[in-house]
Short mmCIF file of the C-alpha atoms (twelve columns), coordinates in Angstrom:
data_MODEL
# 
_entry.id   MODEL 
# 
loop_
_atom_site.group_PDB 
_atom_site.id 
_atom_site.type_symbol 
_atom_site.label_atom_id 
_atom_site.label_alt_id 
_atom_site.label_comp_id 
_atom_site.label_asym_id 
_atom_site.label_seq_id 
_atom_site.Cartn_x 
_atom_site.Cartn_y 
_atom_site.Cartn_z 
_atom_site.pdbx_PDB_model_num 
ATOM 1   C CA . UNK A 1   6.979   -1.019  -11.873 1 
ATOM 2   C CA . UNK A 2   4.548   0.463   -14.146 1 
ATOM 3   C CA . UNK A 3   1.187   1.861   -12.997 1 
ATOM 4   C CA . UNK A 4   -0.765  -0.019  -15.478 1 
ATOM 5   C CA . UNK A 5   0.837   -3.415  -14.532 1 
ATOM 6   C CA . UNK A 6   0.393   -2.646  -10.809 1 
ATOM 7   C CA . UNK A 7   -3.279  -1.942  -11.322 1 
ATOM 8   C CA . UNK A 8   -3.629  -5.049  -13.262 1 
ATOM 9   C CA . UNK A 9   -2.062  -7.247  -10.584 1 
ATOM 10  C CA . UNK A 10  -3.721  -5.370  -7.424  1 
ATOM 11  C CA . UNK A 11  -7.415  -5.511  -8.636  1 
ATOM 12  C CA . UNK A 12  -7.892  -9.364  -8.376  1 
ATOM 13  C CA . UNK A 13  -6.095  -9.156  -4.913  1 
ATOM 14  C CA . UNK A 14  -8.537  -6.404  -3.663  1 
ATOM 15  C CA . UNK A 15  -11.397 -8.650  -4.911  1 
ATOM 16  C CA . UNK A 16  -9.993  -11.276 -2.551  1 
ATOM 17  C CA . UNK A 17  -9.792  -8.755  0.069   1 
ATOM 18  C CA . UNK A 18  -13.422 -7.900  -0.337  1 
ATOM 19  C CA . UNK A 19  -14.120 -11.454 0.060   1 
ATOM 20  C CA . UNK A 20  -12.055 -11.534 3.237   1 
ATOM 21  C CA . UNK A 21  -14.001 -8.862  4.789   1 
ATOM 22  C CA . UNK A 22  -17.343 -10.608 3.892   1 
ATOM 23  C CA . UNK A 23  -15.769 -13.776 5.592   1 
ATOM 24  C CA . UNK A 24  -14.781 -11.609 8.601   1 
ATOM 25  C CA . UNK A 25  -18.368 -10.357 9.060   1 
ATOM 26  C CA . UNK A 26  -19.988 -13.761 8.271   1 
ATOM 27  C CA . UNK A 27  -17.986 -15.479 10.946  1 
ATOM 28  C CA . UNK A 28  -17.161 -12.769 13.526  1 
ATOM 29  C CA . UNK A 29  -13.521 -12.847 12.873  1 
ATOM 30  C CA . UNK A 30  -11.264 -10.084 14.267  1 
ATOM 31  C CA . UNK A 31  -8.274  -9.138  12.144  1 
ATOM 32  C CA . UNK A 32  -5.292  -6.806  13.063  1 
ATOM 33  C CA . UNK A 33  -2.506  -5.739  10.652  1 
ATOM 34  C CA . UNK A 34  0.446   -3.778  11.944  1 
ATOM 35  C CA . UNK A 35  2.289   -1.646  9.402   1 
ATOM 36  C CA . UNK A 36  5.734   -0.540  10.737  1 
ATOM 37  C CA . UNK A 37  9.000   0.375   8.961   1 
ATOM 38  C CA . UNK A 38  11.422  3.020   7.581   1 
ATOM 39  C CA . UNK A 39  10.319  6.573   7.428   1 
ATOM 40  C CA . UNK A 40  8.965   7.061   3.794   1 
ATOM 41  C CA . UNK A 41  8.943   3.266   3.084   1 
ATOM 42  C CA . UNK A 42  5.283   3.541   1.991   1 
ATOM 43  C CA . UNK A 43  3.128   2.521   4.871   1 
ATOM 44  C CA . UNK A 44  0.262   4.709   3.819   1 
ATOM 45  C CA . UNK A 45  0.094   3.353   0.359   1 
ATOM 46  C CA . UNK A 46  0.234   -0.145  1.458   1 
ATOM 47  C CA . UNK A 47  -2.651  0.473   3.930   1 
ATOM 48  C CA . UNK A 48  -4.579  2.173   1.090   1 
ATOM 49  C CA . UNK A 49  -4.013  -0.914  -1.122  1 
ATOM 50  C CA . UNK A 50  -5.715  -3.064  1.685   1 
ATOM 51  C CA . UNK A 51  -8.508  -0.769  2.588   1 
ATOM 52  C CA . UNK A 52  -9.390  0.999   -0.688  1 
ATOM 53  C CA . UNK A 53  -12.240 -1.418  -1.654  1 
ATOM 54  C CA . UNK A 54  -13.560 -2.181  1.818   1 
ATOM 55  C CA . UNK A 55  -16.521 -0.874  3.849   1 
ATOM 56  C CA . UNK A 56  -14.537 1.917   6.132   1 
ATOM 57  C CA . UNK A 57  -17.336 1.000   8.766   1 
ATOM 58  C CA . UNK A 58  -15.720 -2.354  8.953   1 
ATOM 59  C CA . UNK A 59  -12.143 -1.761  8.173   1 
ATOM 60  C CA . UNK A 60  -10.661 0.946   10.409  1 
ATOM 61  C CA . UNK A 61  -7.086  2.711   10.250  1 
ATOM 62  C CA . UNK A 62  -5.634  3.498   13.575  1 
ATOM 63  C CA . UNK A 63  -2.914  6.150   13.332  1 
ATOM 64  C CA . UNK A 64  -2.256  7.612   16.784  1 
ATOM 65  C CA . UNK A 65  -0.505  11.024  17.430  1 
ATOM 66  C CA . UNK A 66  1.784   11.305  20.409  1 
ATOM 67  C CA . UNK A 67  0.437   10.365  23.753  1 
ATOM 68  C CA . UNK A 68  -1.276  12.759  25.976  1 
ATOM 69  C CA . UNK A 69  -0.342  13.426  29.605  1 
ATOM 70  C CA . UNK A 70  -2.967  11.113  30.630  1 
ATOM 71  C CA . UNK A 71  -2.032  8.463   28.252  1 
ATOM 72  C CA . UNK A 72  1.648   8.735   29.419  1 
ATOM 73  C CA . UNK A 73  0.481   7.781   32.970  1 
ATOM 74  C CA . UNK A 74  -1.289  4.736   31.751  1 
ATOM 75  C CA . UNK A 75  0.127   1.220   30.941  1 
ATOM 76  C CA . UNK A 76  1.873   1.551   27.786  1 
ATOM 77  C CA . UNK A 77  -0.414  -0.811  25.861  1 
ATOM 78  C CA . UNK A 78  -3.581  0.706   27.144  1 
ATOM 79  C CA . UNK A 79  -4.229  3.389   24.476  1 
ATOM 80  C CA . UNK A 80  -3.715  0.809   21.686  1 
ATOM 81  C CA . UNK A 81  -5.956  -1.910  23.251  1 
ATOM 82  C CA . UNK A 82  -8.904  0.286   23.203  1 
ATOM 83  C CA . UNK A 83  -8.503  0.375   19.349  1 
ATOM 84  C CA . UNK A 84  -8.708  -3.395  18.946  1 
ATOM 85  C CA . UNK A 85  -11.340 -4.763  16.755  1 
ATOM 86  C CA . UNK A 86  -14.812 -6.284  17.635  1 
ATOM 87  C CA . UNK A 87  -16.413 -9.039  16.105  1 
ATOM 88  C CA . UNK A 88  -16.452 -8.746  12.248  1 
ATOM 89  C CA . UNK A 89  -13.821 -5.869  12.181  1 
ATOM 90  C CA . UNK A 90  -10.558 -5.369  10.539  1 
ATOM 91  C CA . UNK A 91  -8.040  -2.676  12.162  1 
ATOM 92  C CA . UNK A 92  -5.015  -1.439  10.297  1 
ATOM 93  C CA . UNK A 93  -2.281  0.264   12.612  1 
ATOM 94  C CA . UNK A 94  -0.460  2.897   10.963  1 
ATOM 95  C CA . UNK A 95  2.370   2.531   13.281  1 
ATOM 96  C CA . UNK A 96  1.529   0.711   16.493  1 
ATOM 97  C CA . UNK A 97  2.841   -0.165  19.945  1 
ATOM 98  C CA . UNK A 98  6.093   -0.812  18.254  1 
ATOM 99  C CA . UNK A 99  6.742   2.900   18.374  1 
ATOM 100 C CA . UNK A 100 8.531   2.204   21.677  1 
ATOM 101 C CA . UNK A 101 11.100  -0.271  19.948  1 
ATOM 102 C CA . UNK A 102 11.657  2.110   16.962  1 
ATOM 103 C CA . UNK A 103 11.147  6.046   16.893  1 
ATOM 104 C CA . UNK A 104 10.784  6.437   20.723  1 
ATOM 105 C CA . UNK A 105 14.122  4.421   21.512  1 
ATOM 106 C CA . UNK A 106 16.217  6.051   18.583  1 
ATOM 107 C CA . UNK A 107 14.947  9.513   19.148  1 
ATOM 108 C CA . UNK A 108 15.319  9.305   22.941  1 
ATOM 109 C CA . UNK A 109 11.546  9.525   23.902  1 
ATOM 110 C CA . UNK A 110 11.919  6.460   26.185  1 
ATOM 111 C CA . UNK A 111 14.626  5.350   28.371  1 
ATOM 112 C CA . UNK A 112 16.330  1.905   27.979  1 
ATOM 113 C CA . UNK A 113 14.552  0.620   30.972  1 
ATOM 114 C CA . UNK A 114 11.200  1.337   29.288  1 
ATOM 115 C CA . UNK A 115 12.402  -0.198  25.972  1 
ATOM 116 C CA . UNK A 116 13.680  -3.415  27.707  1 
ATOM 117 C CA . UNK A 117 10.062  -3.618  29.502  1 
ATOM 118 C CA . UNK A 118 8.303   -3.331  26.250  1 
ATOM 119 C CA . UNK A 119 10.457  -5.799  24.484  1 
ATOM 120 C CA . UNK A 120 9.820   -8.311  27.273  1 
ATOM 121 C CA . UNK A 121 5.816   -7.494  27.621  1 
ATOM 122 C CA . UNK A 122 5.140   -7.374  23.787  1 
ATOM 123 C CA . UNK A 123 5.313   -11.089 23.084  1 
ATOM 124 C CA . UNK A 124 3.115   -11.791 26.193  1 
ATOM 125 C CA . UNK A 125 0.497   -8.938  25.093  1 
ATOM 126 C CA . UNK A 126 0.298   -10.457 21.669  1 
ATOM 127 C CA . UNK A 127 0.066   -14.025 22.904  1 
ATOM 128 C CA . UNK A 128 -3.081  -12.642 24.842  1 
ATOM 129 C CA . UNK A 129 -4.467  -11.230 21.646  1 
ATOM 130 C CA . UNK A 130 -3.965  -14.361 19.448  1 
ATOM 131 C CA . UNK A 131 -5.124  -16.710 22.386  1 
ATOM 132 C CA . UNK A 132 -8.440  -14.727 22.433  1 
ATOM 133 C CA . UNK A 133 -8.863  -15.515 18.625  1 
ATOM 134 C CA . UNK A 134 -7.596  -12.242 16.927  1 
ATOM 135 C CA . UNK A 135 -5.745  -12.674 13.706  1 
ATOM 136 C CA . UNK A 136 -2.556  -10.617 14.159  1 
ATOM 137 C CA . UNK A 137 -0.203  -9.736  11.066  1 
ATOM 138 C CA . UNK A 138 2.823   -7.737  11.577  1 
ATOM 139 C CA . UNK A 139 4.645   -6.124  8.710   1 
ATOM 140 C CA . UNK A 140 8.062   -4.205  8.636   1 
ATOM 141 C CA . UNK A 141 8.507   -2.195  5.398   1 
ATOM 142 C CA . UNK A 142 12.276  -1.558  4.416   1 
ATOM 143 C CA . UNK A 143 13.889  0.704   1.930   1 
ATOM 144 C CA . UNK A 144 17.395  1.779   1.444   1 
ATOM 145 C CA . UNK A 145 18.772  4.959   2.639   1 
ATOM 146 C CA . UNK A 146 19.324  6.420   -0.953  1 
ATOM 147 C CA . UNK A 147 15.623  5.762   -1.549  1 
ATOM 148 C CA . UNK A 148 14.500  7.055   1.521   1 
ATOM 149 C CA . UNK A 149 16.698  10.401  0.695   1 
ATOM 150 C CA . UNK A 150 14.879  10.667  -2.555  1 
ATOM 151 C CA . UNK A 151 11.350  10.404  -1.157  1 
ATOM 152 C CA . UNK A 152 12.130  12.854  1.669   1 
ATOM 153 C CA . UNK A 153 13.476  15.315  -1.080  1 
ATOM 154 C CA . UNK A 154 10.245  14.688  -2.962  1 
ATOM 155 C CA . UNK A 155 8.067   15.519  0.245   1 
ATOM 156 C CA . UNK A 156 10.064  18.732  0.352   1 
ATOM 157 C CA . UNK A 157 9.517   19.865  -3.182  1 
ATOM 158 C CA . UNK A 158 5.866   18.635  -3.694  1 
ATOM 159 C CA . UNK A 159 3.255   21.122  -1.797  1 
ATOM 160 C CA . UNK A 160 0.929   18.112  -1.915  1 
ATOM 161 C CA . UNK A 161 3.116   15.867  0.088   1 
ATOM 162 C CA . UNK A 162 4.931   18.476  2.295   1 
ATOM 163 C CA . UNK A 163 2.712   17.670  5.366   1 
ATOM 164 C CA . UNK A 164 4.446   14.379  5.356   1 
ATOM 165 C CA . UNK A 165 7.616   15.812  6.022   1 
ATOM 166 C CA . UNK A 166 7.998   16.168  10.013  1 
ATOM 167 C CA . UNK A 167 10.599  17.584  12.118  1 
ATOM 168 C CA . UNK A 168 11.044  13.723  13.371  1 
ATOM 169 C CA . UNK A 169 11.866  12.887  9.669   1 
ATOM 170 C CA . UNK A 170 14.478  15.349  9.264   1 
ATOM 171 C CA . UNK A 171 16.076  14.457  12.587  1 
ATOM 172 C CA . UNK A 172 16.011  10.833  11.857  1 
ATOM 173 C CA . UNK A 173 18.025  11.333  8.528   1 
ATOM 174 C CA . UNK A 174 21.145  10.704  10.391  1 
ATOM 175 C CA . UNK A 175 20.006  7.790   12.429  1 
ATOM 176 C CA . UNK A 176 19.498  5.241   9.541   1 
ATOM 177 C CA . UNK A 177 22.021  2.691   11.271  1 
ATOM 178 C CA . UNK A 178 20.531  3.294   14.780  1 
ATOM 179 C CA . UNK A 179 17.051  2.396   13.241  1 
ATOM 180 C CA . UNK A 180 18.685  -0.826  11.962  1 
ATOM 181 C CA . UNK A 181 20.197  -1.781  15.364  1 
ATOM 182 C CA . UNK A 182 16.775  -0.984  16.959  1 
ATOM 183 C CA . UNK A 183 14.849  -3.070  14.479  1 
ATOM 184 C CA . UNK A 184 17.254  -6.135  15.006  1 
ATOM 185 C CA . UNK A 185 16.822  -5.965  18.615  1 
ATOM 186 C CA . UNK A 186 12.926  -5.644  18.319  1 
ATOM 187 C CA . UNK A 187 12.936  -8.856  15.799  1 
ATOM 188 C CA . UNK A 188 14.900  -10.848 17.999  1 
ATOM 189 C CA . UNK A 189 12.679  -10.235 20.942  1 
ATOM 190 C CA . UNK A 190 9.225   -10.195 19.473  1 
ATOM 191 C CA . UNK A 191 9.407   -12.479 16.344  1 
ATOM 192 C CA . UNK A 192 7.498   -15.271 17.815  1 
ATOM 193 C CA . UNK A 193 5.612   -18.497 16.696  1 
ATOM 194 C CA . UNK A 194 2.396   -16.955 17.605  1 
ATOM 195 C CA . UNK A 195 2.971   -13.520 16.229  1 
ATOM 196 C CA . UNK A 196 5.864   -13.529 13.769  1 
ATOM 197 C CA . UNK A 197 7.211   -10.401 11.667  1 
ATOM 198 C CA . UNK A 198 7.117   -10.235 7.917   1 
ATOM 199 C CA . UNK A 199 9.495   -8.047  6.302   1 
ATOM 200 C CA . UNK A 200 8.887   -6.647  2.811   1 
ATOM 201 C CA . UNK A 201 11.077  -4.744  0.519   1 
ATOM 202 C CA . UNK A 202 9.606   -1.472  -0.419  1 
ATOM 203 C CA . UNK A 203 12.290  0.113   -2.455  1 
ATOM 204 C CA . UNK A 204 9.687   -0.446  -5.491  1 
ATOM 205 C CA . UNK A 205 6.660   0.677   -3.661  1 
ATOM 206 C CA . UNK A 206 4.177   -0.848  -6.003  1 
ATOM 207 C CA . UNK A 207 5.951   -4.100  -6.043  1 
ATOM 208 C CA . UNK A 208 6.162   -3.793  -2.179  1 
ATOM 209 C CA . UNK A 209 2.476   -3.516  -2.003  1 
ATOM 210 C CA . UNK A 210 1.734   -6.353  -4.182  1 
ATOM 211 C CA . UNK A 211 4.054   -8.560  -2.092  1 
ATOM 212 C CA . UNK A 212 2.544   -7.661  1.053   1 
ATOM 213 C CA . UNK A 213 -1.222  -7.870  -0.037  1 
ATOM 214 C CA . UNK A 214 -0.376  -11.473 -1.638  1 
ATOM 215 C CA . UNK A 215 1.218   -12.495 1.486   1 
ATOM 216 C CA . UNK A 216 -1.681  -11.367 3.792   1 
ATOM 217 C CA . UNK A 217 -4.163  -13.251 1.751   1 
ATOM 218 C CA . UNK A 218 -2.095  -16.326 1.576   1 
ATOM 219 C CA . UNK A 219 -1.869  -16.511 5.321   1 
ATOM 220 C CA . UNK A 220 -5.622  -16.233 5.999   1 
ATOM 221 C CA . UNK A 221 -7.853  -19.373 6.151   1 
ATOM 222 C CA . UNK A 222 -10.166 -20.266 3.548   1 
ATOM 223 C CA . UNK A 223 -12.304 -17.191 3.391   1 
ATOM 224 C CA . UNK A 224 -14.666 -18.124 0.688   1 
ATOM 225 C CA . UNK A 225 -18.255 -16.913 1.667   1 
ATOM 226 C CA . UNK A 226 -20.575 -16.506 -1.221  1 
ATOM 227 C CA . UNK A 227 -22.198 -13.044 -1.400  1 
ATOM 228 C CA . UNK A 228 -25.747 -13.008 -0.580  1 
ATOM 229 C CA . UNK A 229 -28.302 -13.147 -3.490  1 
ATOM 230 C CA . UNK A 230 -30.072 -9.863  -4.088  1 
ATOM 231 C CA . UNK A 231 -33.270 -9.503  -6.083  1 
ATOM 232 C CA . UNK A 232 -33.101 -6.600  -8.204  1 
ATOM 233 C CA . UNK A 233 -36.395 -6.097  -9.912  1 
ATOM 234 C CA . UNK A 234 -37.277 -3.985  -12.937 1 
ATOM 235 C CA . UNK A 235 -38.157 -0.127  -11.759 1 
ATOM 236 C CA . UNK A 236 -41.455 -0.471  -13.513 1 
ATOM 237 C CA . UNK A 237 -41.337 2.908   -14.909 1 
ATOM 238 C CA . UNK A 238 -39.146 5.285   -16.637 1 
ATOM 239 C CA . UNK A 239 -36.354 6.744   -14.362 1 
ATOM 240 C CA . UNK A 240 -37.303 10.049  -12.835 1 
ATOM 241 C CA . UNK A 241 -35.004 13.162  -13.157 1 
ATOM 242 C CA . UNK A 242 -33.932 15.086  -9.976  1 
ATOM 243 C CA . UNK A 243 -36.137 18.049  -9.248  1 
ATOM 244 C CA . UNK A 244 -35.342 20.998  -6.594  1 
ATOM 245 C CA . UNK A 245 -37.549 23.274  -4.704  1 
ATOM 246 C CA . UNK A 246 -36.222 25.801  -2.276  1 
ATOM 247 C CA . UNK A 247 -32.511 25.261  -3.250  1 
ATOM 248 C CA . UNK A 248 -30.781 24.735  -6.513  1 
ATOM 249 C CA . UNK A 249 -27.428 22.916  -7.022  1 
ATOM 250 C CA . UNK A 250 -24.336 25.152  -7.371  1 
ATOM 251 C CA . UNK A 251 -22.862 25.773  -11.035 1 
ATOM 252 C CA . UNK A 252 -20.830 23.115  -12.315 1 
ATOM 253 C CA . UNK A 253 -17.223 23.381  -12.492 1 
ATOM 254 C CA . UNK A 254 -16.087 25.017  -15.639 1 
ATOM 255 C CA . UNK A 255 -14.340 22.475  -17.926 1 
ATOM 256 C CA . UNK A 256 -13.153 23.031  -21.604 1 
# 
């Protein structure tokens, strides 16, 4: 998809997202969106598309690193629960408690007993969230292995993307089918009436972002809240130029 076509399509959706955020603040609604999926599918870009125009004090991204020793001794959901939103907040999980059903299972960081406990407990945990009034949306982003390989190679060769290439990414290259099986088990156990999964094709990342954002907006209730009127009187004098006393600005960056 061409960048110009994408930008033309995403702009009105982002305006709707701003309206959604205004509605959440006005009503005290709490919103949680989980972004799961294949390595390189485009979770970061999808999260950016949702959050880009929103107030970062209202819309938070949660991207947790591996658990500490203390966190490993806690109830599994505990370290995620503390990041849930307060009234008026929107929380976007860049990977979530579903790590246990995906990477932890496939890469051997959790044993089968822990995985089965998770698959049994996750629907109950999510039922508590939804029953308490949280709007919970779960997205799984898919991509073919050929496209995944292309993006991994791009990360390897682009110094600006090299940080995205982790040892886990490389180790997972030969486990594409294992991740498929883990995903299907996860869906069978945790795709519920109160917290359903939505799968989005991200072979074309721009098209995937548009599909995900449009789906998210369409699933929200009527979020129309008129922005407050703001009185913006004339300044009453000519604008004043910036002046400096004890310190001066550094030299401008040289441009041709």
